[in-house]
Coordinates of C-alpha atoms in Angstrom, one line a residue:
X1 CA 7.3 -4.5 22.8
X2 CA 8.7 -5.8 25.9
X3 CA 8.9 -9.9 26.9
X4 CA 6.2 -9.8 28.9
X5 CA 3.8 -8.1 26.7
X6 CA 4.7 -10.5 23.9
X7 CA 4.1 -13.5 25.7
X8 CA 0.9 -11.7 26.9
X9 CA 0.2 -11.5 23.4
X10 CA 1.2 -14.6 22.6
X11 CA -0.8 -16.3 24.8
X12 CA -4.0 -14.6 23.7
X13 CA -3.6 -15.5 20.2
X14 CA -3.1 -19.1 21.1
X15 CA -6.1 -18.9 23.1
X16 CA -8.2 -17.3 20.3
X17 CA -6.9 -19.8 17.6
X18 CA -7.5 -22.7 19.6
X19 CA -10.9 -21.5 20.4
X20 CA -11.5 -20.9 16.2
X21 CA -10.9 -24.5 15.6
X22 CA -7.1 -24.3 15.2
X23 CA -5.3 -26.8 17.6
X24 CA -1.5 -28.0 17.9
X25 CA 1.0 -27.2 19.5
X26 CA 2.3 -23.2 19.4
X27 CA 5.7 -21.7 18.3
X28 CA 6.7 -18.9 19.9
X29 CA 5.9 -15.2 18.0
X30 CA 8.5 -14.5 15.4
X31 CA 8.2 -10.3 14.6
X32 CA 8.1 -10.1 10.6
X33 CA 10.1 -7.1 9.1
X34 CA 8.6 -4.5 6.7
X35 CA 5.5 -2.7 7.1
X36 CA 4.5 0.7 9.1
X37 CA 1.3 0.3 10.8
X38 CA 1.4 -2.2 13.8
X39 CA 3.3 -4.9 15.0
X40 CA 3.4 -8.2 12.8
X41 CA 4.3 -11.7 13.4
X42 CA 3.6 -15.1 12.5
X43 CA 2.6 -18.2 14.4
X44 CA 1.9 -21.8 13.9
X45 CA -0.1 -24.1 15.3
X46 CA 0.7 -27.3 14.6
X47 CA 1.3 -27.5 10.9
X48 CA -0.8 -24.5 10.4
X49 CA 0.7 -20.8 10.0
X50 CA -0.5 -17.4 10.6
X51 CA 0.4 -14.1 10.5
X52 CA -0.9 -11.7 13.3
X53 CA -0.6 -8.3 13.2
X54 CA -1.5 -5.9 16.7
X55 CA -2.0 -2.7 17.8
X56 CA 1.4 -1.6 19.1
X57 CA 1.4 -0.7 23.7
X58 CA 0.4 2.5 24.5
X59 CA -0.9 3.4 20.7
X60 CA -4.8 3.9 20.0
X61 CA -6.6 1.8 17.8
X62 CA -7.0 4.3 15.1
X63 CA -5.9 5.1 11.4
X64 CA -3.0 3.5 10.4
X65 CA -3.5 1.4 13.7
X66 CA -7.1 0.1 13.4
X67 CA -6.2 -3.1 13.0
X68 CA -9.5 -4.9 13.2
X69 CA -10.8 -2.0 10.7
X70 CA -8.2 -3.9 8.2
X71 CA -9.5 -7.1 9.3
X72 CA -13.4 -6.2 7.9
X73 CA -12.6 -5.0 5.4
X74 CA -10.8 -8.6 4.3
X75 CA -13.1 -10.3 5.8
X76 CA -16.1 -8.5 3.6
X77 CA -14.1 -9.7 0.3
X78 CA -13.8 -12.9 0.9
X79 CA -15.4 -14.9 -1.6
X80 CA -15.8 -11.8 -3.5
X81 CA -13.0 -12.5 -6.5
X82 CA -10.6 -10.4 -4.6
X83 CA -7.7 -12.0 -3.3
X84 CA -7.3 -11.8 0.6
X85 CA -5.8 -13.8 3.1
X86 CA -8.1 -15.3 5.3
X87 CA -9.1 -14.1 9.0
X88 CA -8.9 -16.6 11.4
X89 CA -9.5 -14.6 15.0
X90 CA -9.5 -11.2 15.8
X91 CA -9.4 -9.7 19.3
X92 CA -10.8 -5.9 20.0
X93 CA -9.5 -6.2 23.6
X94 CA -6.7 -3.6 23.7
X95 CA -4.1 -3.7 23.0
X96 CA -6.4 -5.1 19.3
X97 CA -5.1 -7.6 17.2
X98 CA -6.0 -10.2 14.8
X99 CA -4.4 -13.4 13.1
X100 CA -5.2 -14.5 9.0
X101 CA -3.6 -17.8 7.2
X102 CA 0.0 -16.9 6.0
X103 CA -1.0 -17.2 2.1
X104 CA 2.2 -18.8 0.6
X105 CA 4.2 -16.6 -2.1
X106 CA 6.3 -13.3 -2.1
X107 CA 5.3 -9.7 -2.8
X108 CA 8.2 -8.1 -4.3
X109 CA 7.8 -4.6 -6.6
X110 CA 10.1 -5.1 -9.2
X111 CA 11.7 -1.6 -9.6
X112 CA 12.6 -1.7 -5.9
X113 CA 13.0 -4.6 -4.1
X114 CA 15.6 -7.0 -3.6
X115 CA 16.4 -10.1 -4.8
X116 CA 15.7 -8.7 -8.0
X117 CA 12.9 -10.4 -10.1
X118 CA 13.1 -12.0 -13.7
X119 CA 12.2 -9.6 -15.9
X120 CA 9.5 -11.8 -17.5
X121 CA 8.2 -13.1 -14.6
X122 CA 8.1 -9.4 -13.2
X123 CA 5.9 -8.4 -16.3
X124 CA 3.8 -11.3 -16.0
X125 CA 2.8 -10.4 -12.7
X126 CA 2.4 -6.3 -13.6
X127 CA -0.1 -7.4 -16.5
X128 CA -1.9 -9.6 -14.0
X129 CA -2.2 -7.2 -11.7
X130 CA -3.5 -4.8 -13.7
X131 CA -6.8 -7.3 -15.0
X132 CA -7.1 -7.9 -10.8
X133 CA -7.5 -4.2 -10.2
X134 CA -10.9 -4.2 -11.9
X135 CA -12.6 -6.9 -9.6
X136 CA -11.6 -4.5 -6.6
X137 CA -13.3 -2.1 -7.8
X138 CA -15.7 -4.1 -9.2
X139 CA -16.9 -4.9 -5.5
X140 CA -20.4 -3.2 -4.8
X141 CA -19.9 -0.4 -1.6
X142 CA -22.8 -1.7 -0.2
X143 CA -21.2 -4.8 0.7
X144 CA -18.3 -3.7 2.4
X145 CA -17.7 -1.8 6.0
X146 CA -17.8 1.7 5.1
X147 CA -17.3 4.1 7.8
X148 CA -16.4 7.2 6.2
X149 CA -17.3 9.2 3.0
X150 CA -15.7 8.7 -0.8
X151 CA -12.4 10.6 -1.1
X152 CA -12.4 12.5 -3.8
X153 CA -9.5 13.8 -6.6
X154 CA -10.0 16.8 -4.4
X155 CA -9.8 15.6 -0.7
X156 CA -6.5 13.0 -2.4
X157 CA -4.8 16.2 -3.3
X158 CA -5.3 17.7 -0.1
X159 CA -4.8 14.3 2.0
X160 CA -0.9 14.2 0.3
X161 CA -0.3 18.2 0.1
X162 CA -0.9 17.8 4.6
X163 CA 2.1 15.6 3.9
X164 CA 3.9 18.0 2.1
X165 CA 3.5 20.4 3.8
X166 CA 5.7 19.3 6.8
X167 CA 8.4 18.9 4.8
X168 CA 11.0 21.4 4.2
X169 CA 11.0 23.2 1.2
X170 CA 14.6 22.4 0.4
X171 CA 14.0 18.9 0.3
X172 CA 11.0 18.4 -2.4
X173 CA 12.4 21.5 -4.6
X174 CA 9.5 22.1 -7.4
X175 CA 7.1 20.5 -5.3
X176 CA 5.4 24.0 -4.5
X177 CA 4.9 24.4 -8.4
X178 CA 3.7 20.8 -9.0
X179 CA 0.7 21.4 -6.3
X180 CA -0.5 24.5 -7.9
X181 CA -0.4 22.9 -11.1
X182 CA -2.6 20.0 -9.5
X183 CA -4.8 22.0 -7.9
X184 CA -6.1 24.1 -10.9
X185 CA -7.0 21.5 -12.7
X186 CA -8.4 18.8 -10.1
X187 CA -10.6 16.8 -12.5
X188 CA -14.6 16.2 -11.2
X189 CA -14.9 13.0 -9.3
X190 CA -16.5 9.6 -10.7
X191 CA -18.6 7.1 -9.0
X192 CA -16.8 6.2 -5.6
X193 CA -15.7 2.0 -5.4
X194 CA -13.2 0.4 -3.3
X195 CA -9.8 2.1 -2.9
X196 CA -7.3 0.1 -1.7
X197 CA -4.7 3.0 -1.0
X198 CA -1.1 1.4 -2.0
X199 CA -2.0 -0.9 -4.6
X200 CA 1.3 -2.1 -6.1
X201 CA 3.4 -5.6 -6.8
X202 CA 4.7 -4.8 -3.0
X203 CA 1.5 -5.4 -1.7
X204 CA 0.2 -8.4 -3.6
X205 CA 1.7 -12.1 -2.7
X206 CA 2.1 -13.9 -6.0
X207 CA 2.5 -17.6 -7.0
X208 CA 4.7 -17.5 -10.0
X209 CA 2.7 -14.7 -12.1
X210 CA -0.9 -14.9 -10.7
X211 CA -2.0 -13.0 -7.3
X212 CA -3.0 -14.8 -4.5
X213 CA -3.8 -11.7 -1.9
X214 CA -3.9 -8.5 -1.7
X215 CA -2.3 -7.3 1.5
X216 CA -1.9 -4.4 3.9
X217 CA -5.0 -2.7 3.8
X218 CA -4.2 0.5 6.9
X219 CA -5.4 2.9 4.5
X220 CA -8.6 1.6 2.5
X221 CA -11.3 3.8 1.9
X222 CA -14.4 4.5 -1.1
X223 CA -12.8 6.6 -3.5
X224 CA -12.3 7.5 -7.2
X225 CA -10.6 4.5 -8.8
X226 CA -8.3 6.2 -11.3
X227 CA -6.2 8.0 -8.1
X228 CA -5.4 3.9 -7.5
X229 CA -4.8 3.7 -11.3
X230 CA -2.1 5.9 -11.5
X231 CA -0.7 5.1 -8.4
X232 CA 0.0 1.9 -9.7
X233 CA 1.4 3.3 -12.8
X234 CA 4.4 5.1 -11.0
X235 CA 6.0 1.8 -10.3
X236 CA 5.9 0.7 -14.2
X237 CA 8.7 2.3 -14.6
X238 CA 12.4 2.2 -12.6
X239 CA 13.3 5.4 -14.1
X240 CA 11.4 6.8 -11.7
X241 CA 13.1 5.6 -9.0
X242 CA 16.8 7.0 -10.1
X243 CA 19.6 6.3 -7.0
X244 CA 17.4 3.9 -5.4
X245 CA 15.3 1.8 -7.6
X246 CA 16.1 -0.3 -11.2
X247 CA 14.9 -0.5 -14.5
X248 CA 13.9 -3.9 -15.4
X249 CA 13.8 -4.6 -19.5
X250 CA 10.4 -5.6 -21.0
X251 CA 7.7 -4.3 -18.2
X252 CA 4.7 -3.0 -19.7
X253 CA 4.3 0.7 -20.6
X254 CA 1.6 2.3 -18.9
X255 CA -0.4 2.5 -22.6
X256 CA -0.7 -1.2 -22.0
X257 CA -1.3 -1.2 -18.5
X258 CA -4.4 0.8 -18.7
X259 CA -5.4 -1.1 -21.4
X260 CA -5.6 -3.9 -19.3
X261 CA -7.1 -2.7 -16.8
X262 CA -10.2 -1.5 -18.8
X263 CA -10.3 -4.8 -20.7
X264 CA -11.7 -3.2 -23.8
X265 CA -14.1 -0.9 -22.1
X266 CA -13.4 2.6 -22.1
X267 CA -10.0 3.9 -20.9
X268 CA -10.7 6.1 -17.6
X269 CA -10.3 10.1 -18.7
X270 CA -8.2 12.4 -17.1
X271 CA -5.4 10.0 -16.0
X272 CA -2.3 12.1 -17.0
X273 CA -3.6 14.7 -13.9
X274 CA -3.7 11.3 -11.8
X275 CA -0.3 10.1 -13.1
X276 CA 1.1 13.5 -11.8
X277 CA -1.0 13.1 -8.7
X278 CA 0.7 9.3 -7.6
X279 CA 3.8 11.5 -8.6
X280 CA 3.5 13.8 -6.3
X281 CA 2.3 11.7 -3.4
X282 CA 5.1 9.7 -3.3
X283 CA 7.8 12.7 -3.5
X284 CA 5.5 13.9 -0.6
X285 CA 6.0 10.4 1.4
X286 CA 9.7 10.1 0.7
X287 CA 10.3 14.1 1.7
X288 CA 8.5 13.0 5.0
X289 CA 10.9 10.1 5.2
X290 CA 13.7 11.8 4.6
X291 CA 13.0 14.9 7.0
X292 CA 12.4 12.3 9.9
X293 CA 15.9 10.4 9.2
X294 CA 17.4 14.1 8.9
X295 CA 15.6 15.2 12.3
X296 CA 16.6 11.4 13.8
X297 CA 13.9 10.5 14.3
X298 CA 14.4 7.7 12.4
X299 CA 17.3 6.7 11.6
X300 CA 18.2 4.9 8.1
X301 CA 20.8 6.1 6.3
X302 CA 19.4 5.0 2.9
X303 CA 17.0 7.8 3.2
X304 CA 19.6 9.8 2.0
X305 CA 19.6 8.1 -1.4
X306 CA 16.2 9.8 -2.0
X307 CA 16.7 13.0 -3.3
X308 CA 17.3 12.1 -7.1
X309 CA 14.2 10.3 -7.0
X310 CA 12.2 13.1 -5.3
X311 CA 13.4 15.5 -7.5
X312 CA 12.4 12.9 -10.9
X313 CA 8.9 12.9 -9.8
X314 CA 8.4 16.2 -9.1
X315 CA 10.0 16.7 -12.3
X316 CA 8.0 14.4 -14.3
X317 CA 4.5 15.2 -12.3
X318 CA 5.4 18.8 -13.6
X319 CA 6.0 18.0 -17.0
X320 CA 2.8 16.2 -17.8
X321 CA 0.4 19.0 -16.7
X322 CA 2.4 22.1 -18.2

């Protein structure tokens, strides 16, 4: 984004906070790092901060980019039990954008990221977020912004194998096998709730052990809940990560995980076919990573640290449904 754009920017979101009850005096727009849909930055007015996040120039508002598609969707759980941040303003006036309180806290998955957490404080929050899941999708469709139809185990499959198949063969090696093994036995969908799309301890702020929100929402949609479930499950364990991730002692195994998660109810069937499914998508995503470092089209060299950790998941999502 150029200087004049951002100030152009900047000055609209001043304008649209002020006008939502928030006065004081501006600082400029700081860009945040991380993320891959939009532009994000955050803002203070006065002693009040927010984070804004807009449709970058010259893109369309659409799929990863709808901005304001993220904002109703937030704005729809609020109250609901569901941590969100807040929306303060939004803005469909391209390029779109919209601002939400800065919820205080850090959103760290603990078989990845850096600094690395405590290990008990990293399974507190893994336990936690497992009871949370529920209360998502807990949250009736008819309350919510729905604008497209429930994704089934079916349409998920065929969502991530479009991923895959852009990416050379050479660099997702088993991944041909793994997708035929999925697709003959793609278990009958449930009763569609809210599907968050990428939920993990990456995306959820934390105070100490408990969640306060639930954040980057680009890819939301109804859905079968157990494709979220076991999703979730692939970062319960660091040996899945091998050359780029960590094991961290005393998390919880995913036994206990989905224990939690059902809170003495019954235990979702079928989830060792969705445990090879998360397994599989994300050997998909970090194939298509990979190609486009290979390709430069985006350069990183730690892309190239991904190939042990492809290969373990493919591995792994092949060995639980042969």
């Amino acid at each position: 984004m150029t200087a004049t754009t951002a100030t152009a920017l900047e000055d609209r979101v001043v304008d649209a906070l002020r006008a939502a009850g928030h006065p004081g005096e501006p600082t400029a727009l700081e860009p945040l790092l991380g993320g891959h849909s939009g532009l994000t930055y955050k803002i203070a007015l006065g002693e009040e901060w927010f984070v804004v996040k807009a449709v970058p120039p010259g893109q369309r508002s659409i799929g990863r980019h709808d901005m304001l598609r993220q904002a109703r969707i937030m704005s729809a759980l609020a109250g609901s039990g569901v941590p969100v941040p807040a929306i303060r303003a939004t803005d469909d006036v391209e390029p779109a954008w919209f601002a939400m309180e800065l919820v205080a806290g850090d959103s760290l998955e603990p078989v990845l990221d850096d600094p690395p957490l405590d290990p008990t404080l990293a399974a507190a929050r893994m336990r936690r977020a497992a009871e949370i899941l529920p209360r998502l999708h807990a949250v009736p469709l008819s309350a919510l912004p729905v604008d497209g139809e429930p994704l089934t185990p079916a349409d998920e499959l065929a969502r991530w194998s479009r991923t895959l198949a852009a990416v050379p063969p050479e660099l997702v090696p088993g991944a041909e096998r793994l997708e035929k093994l999925l697709a003959s036995s793609v278990p009958e969908a449930v009763d569609p709730v809210l599907v968050h799309g990428d939920y993990r301890l990456g995306n959820l702020i934390s105070v100490g052990s408990e969640p306060a929100a639930l954040i980057d929402w680009e890819i939301w949609s109804p859905g079968d809940p157990r494709v979220e479930l076991g999703w979730f499950l692939v970062f319960a364990d660091g040996t899945n990560f091998p050359g780029v991730g960590r094991e961290v002692p005393g998390l919880p195994d995913p036994v206990e995980l989905v224990e939690r998660y059902a809170d003495g109810g019954p235990v979702p069937r079928d989830l060792t076919w969705f445990d090879a499914l998360g397994r599989f998508k994300m050997a998909a995503i970090m194939g298509h990573n990979l190609r486009r470092h290979r390709e430069g089209r985006h350069h990183d060299p730690d892309q190239e640290r991904l190939p042990a950790t492809i290969d373990r998941l493919i591995r792994t999502g092949t060995e639980r449904l042969c």
